Short mmCIF file of C-alpha atoms and ligand atoms in Angstrom, two decimals:
data_model
loop_
_atom_site.label_atom_id
_atom_site.label_comp_id
_atom_site.label_asym_id
_atom_site.label_seq_id
_atom_site.Cartn_x
_atom_site.Cartn_y
_atom_site.Cartn_z
CA MET A 683 89.24 -38.67 -51.43
CA LEU A 684 86.62 -35.80 -50.64
CA ASN A 685 83.35 -36.08 -53.05
CA ILE A 686 81.28 -32.99 -53.00
CA TRP A 687 77.90 -33.09 -54.69
CA GLY A 688 75.83 -29.76 -55.70
CA ARG A 689 75.61 -26.89 -58.43
CA ALA A 690 78.18 -24.19 -57.50
CA ASN A 691 75.24 -21.49 -57.31
CA SER A 692 73.67 -22.59 -53.97
CA ILE A 693 73.95 -21.31 -51.00
CA ASN A 694 74.14 -24.08 -48.77
CA VAL A 695 77.09 -26.00 -51.30
CA GLN A 696 78.86 -22.52 -50.74
CA LYS A 697 79.26 -22.87 -47.04
CA VAL A 698 81.05 -26.53 -47.91
CA LEU A 699 83.10 -24.92 -50.90
CA TRP A 700 84.58 -22.08 -48.98
CA CYS A 701 84.85 -24.48 -45.76
CA CYS A 702 86.68 -26.47 -47.72
CA ASP A 703 89.33 -23.60 -48.98
CA GLU A 704 89.91 -22.49 -45.76
CA LEU A 705 91.19 -25.80 -44.21
CA GLY A 706 93.35 -26.02 -47.77
CA LEU A 707 91.05 -29.26 -48.89
CA GLU A 708 91.50 -30.82 -52.02
CA TYR A 709 87.84 -32.00 -53.46
CA GLU A 710 85.97 -32.89 -56.33
CA ARG A 711 83.03 -31.48 -56.97
CA ILE A 712 80.23 -33.11 -59.10
CA ASP A 713 77.24 -30.91 -60.06
CA ALA A 714 74.00 -31.85 -59.08
CA GLY A 715 70.40 -30.18 -58.36
CA GLY A 716 68.81 -27.65 -59.95
CA PRO A 717 69.09 -27.33 -63.47
CA PHE A 718 72.17 -30.64 -63.28
CA GLY A 719 69.31 -32.96 -61.69
CA ARG A 720 70.74 -36.26 -60.30
CA THR A 721 69.46 -35.62 -56.94
CA ARG A 722 66.45 -37.95 -57.98
CA ASP A 723 68.76 -40.35 -59.27
CA PRO A 724 68.07 -44.10 -57.26
CA ASP A 725 72.02 -43.82 -56.67
CA TYR A 726 71.72 -40.10 -55.07
CA LEU A 727 68.98 -41.13 -53.08
CA ALA A 728 70.52 -43.82 -51.71
CA MET A 729 73.28 -41.58 -50.43
CA ASN A 730 70.54 -38.29 -49.46
CA PRO A 731 66.97 -39.16 -49.29
CA ASN A 732 65.79 -35.52 -49.22
CA ALA A 733 67.10 -35.21 -52.72
CA LEU A 734 69.20 -31.84 -52.01
CA VAL A 735 72.23 -30.80 -52.27
CA PRO A 736 74.90 -30.58 -50.57
CA THR A 737 76.07 -34.02 -49.84
CA ILE A 738 79.49 -35.49 -49.74
CA SER A 739 81.84 -38.76 -49.13
CA ASP A 740 84.97 -38.62 -47.34
CA ASP A 741 86.39 -41.90 -48.34
CA GLY A 742 82.87 -43.63 -48.45
CA PHE A 743 81.79 -41.55 -45.14
CA ILE A 744 78.47 -40.01 -46.55
CA LEU A 745 76.84 -36.88 -45.15
CA TRP A 746 74.50 -34.39 -45.75
CA GLU A 747 73.24 -31.15 -44.22
CA SER A 748 75.42 -28.15 -44.98
CA ASN A 749 76.60 -26.81 -41.62
CA ALA A 750 76.62 -30.46 -40.30
CA ILE A 751 79.42 -30.77 -43.20
CA VAL A 752 81.21 -27.64 -42.12
CA ARG A 753 81.36 -28.63 -38.61
CA TYR A 754 82.49 -32.18 -39.62
CA LEU A 755 85.21 -30.76 -41.83
CA CYS A 756 86.32 -28.35 -39.48
CA SER A 757 86.31 -31.00 -36.88
CA LYS A 758 88.55 -33.17 -38.94
CA HIS A 759 91.07 -30.75 -40.41
CA GLY A 760 90.35 -27.07 -38.17
CA ALA A 761 90.86 -27.91 -34.25
CA GLY A 762 91.76 -25.43 -32.31
CA SER A 763 90.88 -22.85 -35.33
CA LEU A 764 87.74 -23.10 -37.94
CA TYR A 765 86.59 -26.08 -34.55
CA PRO A 766 86.80 -24.32 -31.66
CA GLU A 767 88.17 -26.53 -28.97
CA ASP A 768 87.63 -24.89 -25.94
CA LEU A 769 83.81 -26.26 -25.20
CA ARG A 770 81.81 -23.17 -24.52
CA GLU A 771 83.46 -21.19 -27.57
CA ARG A 772 82.40 -24.47 -29.64
CA ALA A 773 78.87 -24.13 -27.92
CA ASN A 774 78.68 -20.73 -29.24
CA ALA A 775 79.81 -21.81 -32.84
CA ASP A 776 77.26 -24.38 -33.00
CA ARG A 777 74.54 -22.01 -31.25
CA TRP A 778 75.01 -19.19 -34.39
CA MET A 779 75.34 -22.18 -37.09
CA ASP A 780 72.07 -23.25 -36.14
CA TRP A 781 70.30 -20.10 -35.88
CA GLN A 782 71.37 -19.26 -39.43
CA LEU A 783 69.69 -22.67 -40.40
CA GLY A 784 66.49 -22.23 -38.19
CA THR A 785 65.88 -18.43 -37.98
CA ILE A 786 67.77 -16.69 -41.03
CA SER A 787 67.84 -19.21 -43.25
CA ASN A 788 63.52 -19.79 -43.53
CA ALA A 789 63.47 -16.23 -43.33
CA LEU A 790 65.61 -15.43 -46.08
CA ARG A 791 65.02 -18.02 -48.46
CA PRO A 792 61.26 -16.69 -49.80
CA VAL A 793 62.57 -13.22 -50.70
CA PHE A 794 65.31 -14.58 -52.32
CA ILE A 795 63.39 -17.63 -54.49
CA GLY A 796 60.85 -14.61 -54.23
CA LEU A 797 63.29 -11.72 -56.09
CA VAL A 798 65.69 -14.11 -57.73
CA ARG A 799 63.89 -16.79 -58.89
CA THR A 800 60.66 -16.06 -59.68
CA PRO A 801 59.72 -14.28 -62.92
CA PRO A 802 57.77 -10.64 -61.85
CA GLU A 803 54.53 -11.60 -63.10
CA ASP A 804 54.42 -14.98 -60.42
CA ARG A 805 55.21 -13.10 -57.56
CA ASP A 806 53.59 -13.16 -54.17
CA GLU A 807 55.22 -9.85 -53.12
CA ALA A 808 52.93 -9.62 -49.86
CA ALA A 809 54.71 -12.71 -49.08
CA ILE A 810 57.77 -11.63 -50.39
CA GLU A 811 57.41 -8.31 -48.34
CA ALA A 812 56.50 -10.13 -44.94
CA ALA A 813 59.08 -12.42 -45.37
CA ARG A 814 61.84 -9.32 -45.86
CA GLN A 815 60.75 -7.68 -43.00
CA SER A 816 60.96 -10.74 -40.99
CA THR A 817 64.60 -11.10 -42.07
CA ALA A 818 65.15 -7.77 -40.96
CA ALA A 819 63.97 -8.26 -37.66
CA ALA A 820 66.37 -11.63 -37.61
CA TRP A 821 69.51 -9.65 -38.65
CA GLU A 822 68.92 -7.12 -35.45
CA ILE A 823 70.00 -10.23 -33.22
CA LEU A 824 73.39 -10.95 -34.97
CA GLU A 825 74.03 -6.83 -35.68
CA ALA A 826 73.68 -6.04 -31.65
CA HIS A 827 76.01 -9.30 -31.39
CA MET A 828 78.22 -8.17 -33.79
CA GLU A 829 79.14 -4.69 -31.93
CA GLY A 830 82.68 -4.79 -30.82
CA ARG A 831 83.18 -7.99 -32.39
CA ASP A 832 85.37 -8.39 -35.83
CA TYR A 833 83.70 -12.04 -36.23
CA ALA A 834 80.96 -13.99 -35.08
CA LEU A 835 83.20 -15.63 -31.80
CA GLY A 836 85.42 -12.71 -31.25
CA ASP A 837 88.77 -12.01 -32.66
CA ASP A 838 89.18 -14.84 -34.45
CA PHE A 839 87.53 -16.18 -37.81
CA THR A 840 85.62 -19.86 -37.00
CA MET A 841 83.19 -22.08 -38.17
CA ALA A 842 80.50 -20.35 -37.10
CA ASP A 843 81.19 -17.29 -40.02
CA ILE A 844 80.76 -19.60 -42.54
CA PRO A 845 76.94 -19.93 -42.76
CA LEU A 846 76.15 -16.41 -41.71
CA GLY A 847 79.07 -14.95 -43.69
CA VAL A 848 76.79 -16.78 -46.68
CA SER A 849 73.10 -15.39 -45.65
CA ILE A 850 75.00 -12.06 -45.06
CA TYR A 851 76.33 -11.83 -48.48
CA ARG A 852 72.63 -12.49 -50.23
CA TRP A 853 71.00 -9.97 -47.47
CA LEU A 854 73.31 -7.42 -49.09
CA ARG A 855 72.68 -7.89 -52.37
CA LEU A 856 69.32 -8.54 -52.61
CA PRO A 857 67.27 -5.27 -54.08
CA VAL A 858 65.41 -5.06 -50.68
CA GLU A 859 64.98 -2.32 -48.32
CA ARG A 860 67.11 -2.95 -45.20
CA PRO A 861 67.53 -1.01 -42.29
CA PRO A 862 70.77 0.39 -41.28
CA ILE A 863 73.11 -2.90 -39.95
CA PRO A 864 76.59 -1.17 -40.32
CA ASN A 865 78.16 -3.75 -38.22
CA LEU A 866 77.11 -6.54 -40.53
CA GLU A 867 78.45 -4.37 -43.20
CA ALA A 868 81.34 -4.13 -41.65
CA TYR A 869 81.72 -8.16 -40.77
CA HIS A 870 80.59 -8.40 -44.36
CA GLU A 871 83.78 -6.24 -46.11
CA ARG A 872 86.13 -8.36 -43.22
CA LEU A 873 84.40 -11.62 -44.72
CA SER A 874 85.57 -10.33 -48.33
CA GLU A 875 88.89 -9.45 -47.48
CA ARG A 876 89.18 -13.39 -47.59
CA PRO A 877 89.82 -15.33 -50.89
CA ALA A 878 87.64 -18.02 -50.54
CA PHE A 879 84.62 -16.00 -49.42
CA ARG A 880 85.08 -14.25 -52.83
CA GLU A 881 85.71 -16.82 -55.02
CA ARG A 882 83.15 -18.80 -53.68
CA VAL A 883 80.62 -17.07 -52.48
CA MET A 884 80.40 -13.65 -53.67
CA LEU A 885 78.64 -14.38 -57.19
CA PRO A 886 75.78 -12.98 -59.16
CA LEU A 887 72.79 -14.13 -57.44
CA THR A 888 71.06 -16.69 -59.49
N1 LIG B 198 69.39 -27.91 -44.92
C1 LIG B 198 69.78 -28.58 -45.92
C2 LIG B 198 69.00 -27.59 -47.13
C3 LIG B 198 69.41 -27.99 -48.14
C4 LIG B 198 68.62 -27.13 -49.56
O1 LIG B 198 67.85 -26.76 -49.53
N2 LIG B 198 69.90 -27.29 -50.64
C5 LIG B 198 69.01 -26.81 -51.56
C6 LIG B 198 69.96 -25.81 -52.37
S1 LIG B 198 70.60 -24.21 -51.12
C7 LIG B 198 68.12 -27.50 -53.12
O2 LIG B 198 69.35 -29.02 -53.24
N3 LIG B 198 67.40 -27.35 -53.36
C8 LIG B 198 67.41 -28.23 -54.48
C9 LIG B 198 67.94 -28.35 -56.10
O3 LIG B 198 68.81 -27.87 -56.05
O4 LIG B 198 67.83 -29.09 -56.67
C10 LIG B 198 71.52 -27.95 -45.79
O5 LIG B 198 71.51 -27.42 -44.96
O6 LIG B 198 72.28 -28.64 -46.40
#
């Protein structure tokens, strides 16, 4: 039995839900985080001492960190499809997943929190603008990489597209000035053709 703890509007939970749907996995999702609380309950902290979502239990195997969860599920259920079997292909996928978490996510988060979760009167406009500029600059790297490619690794959809896809969706939905990124917009259009992306990721920003 696969259990997933996390609220459905969390970007990191959305990665896991989208991944499960792509793999055709059945699971039970338990609301946690944000208004649902639970993450500081002793039994939750025993699973995930970060008090963050998502966390999964796969027949009792506990795992947290969204990209690690996506890798684990793809490795278990998607070898040769979402989980590249070729070592270098897989390293490329890992690279883009780490880049999403280490670079894009850190840059994008203050823009999202500032504009979506902070009332206008409490916003630090200078900090939001600085983060917007950092995010726009970081996206240029993927924009250049996507020239001539349908997905992050080339022709086929893989696990690398999941973290990238959730972040691109947010960036394109935020009410901010964006330099032109035609390759990323085309990539987003391609992802939008996937039912699981539409259902799990393309939600109003809250
Ligand atoms: N690096 C972690 C970050 C997890 C994280 O920051 N989760 C956020 C939601 S996106 C969270 O739990 N926020 C507190 C809450 O929802 O209560 C991961 O990728 O899983």
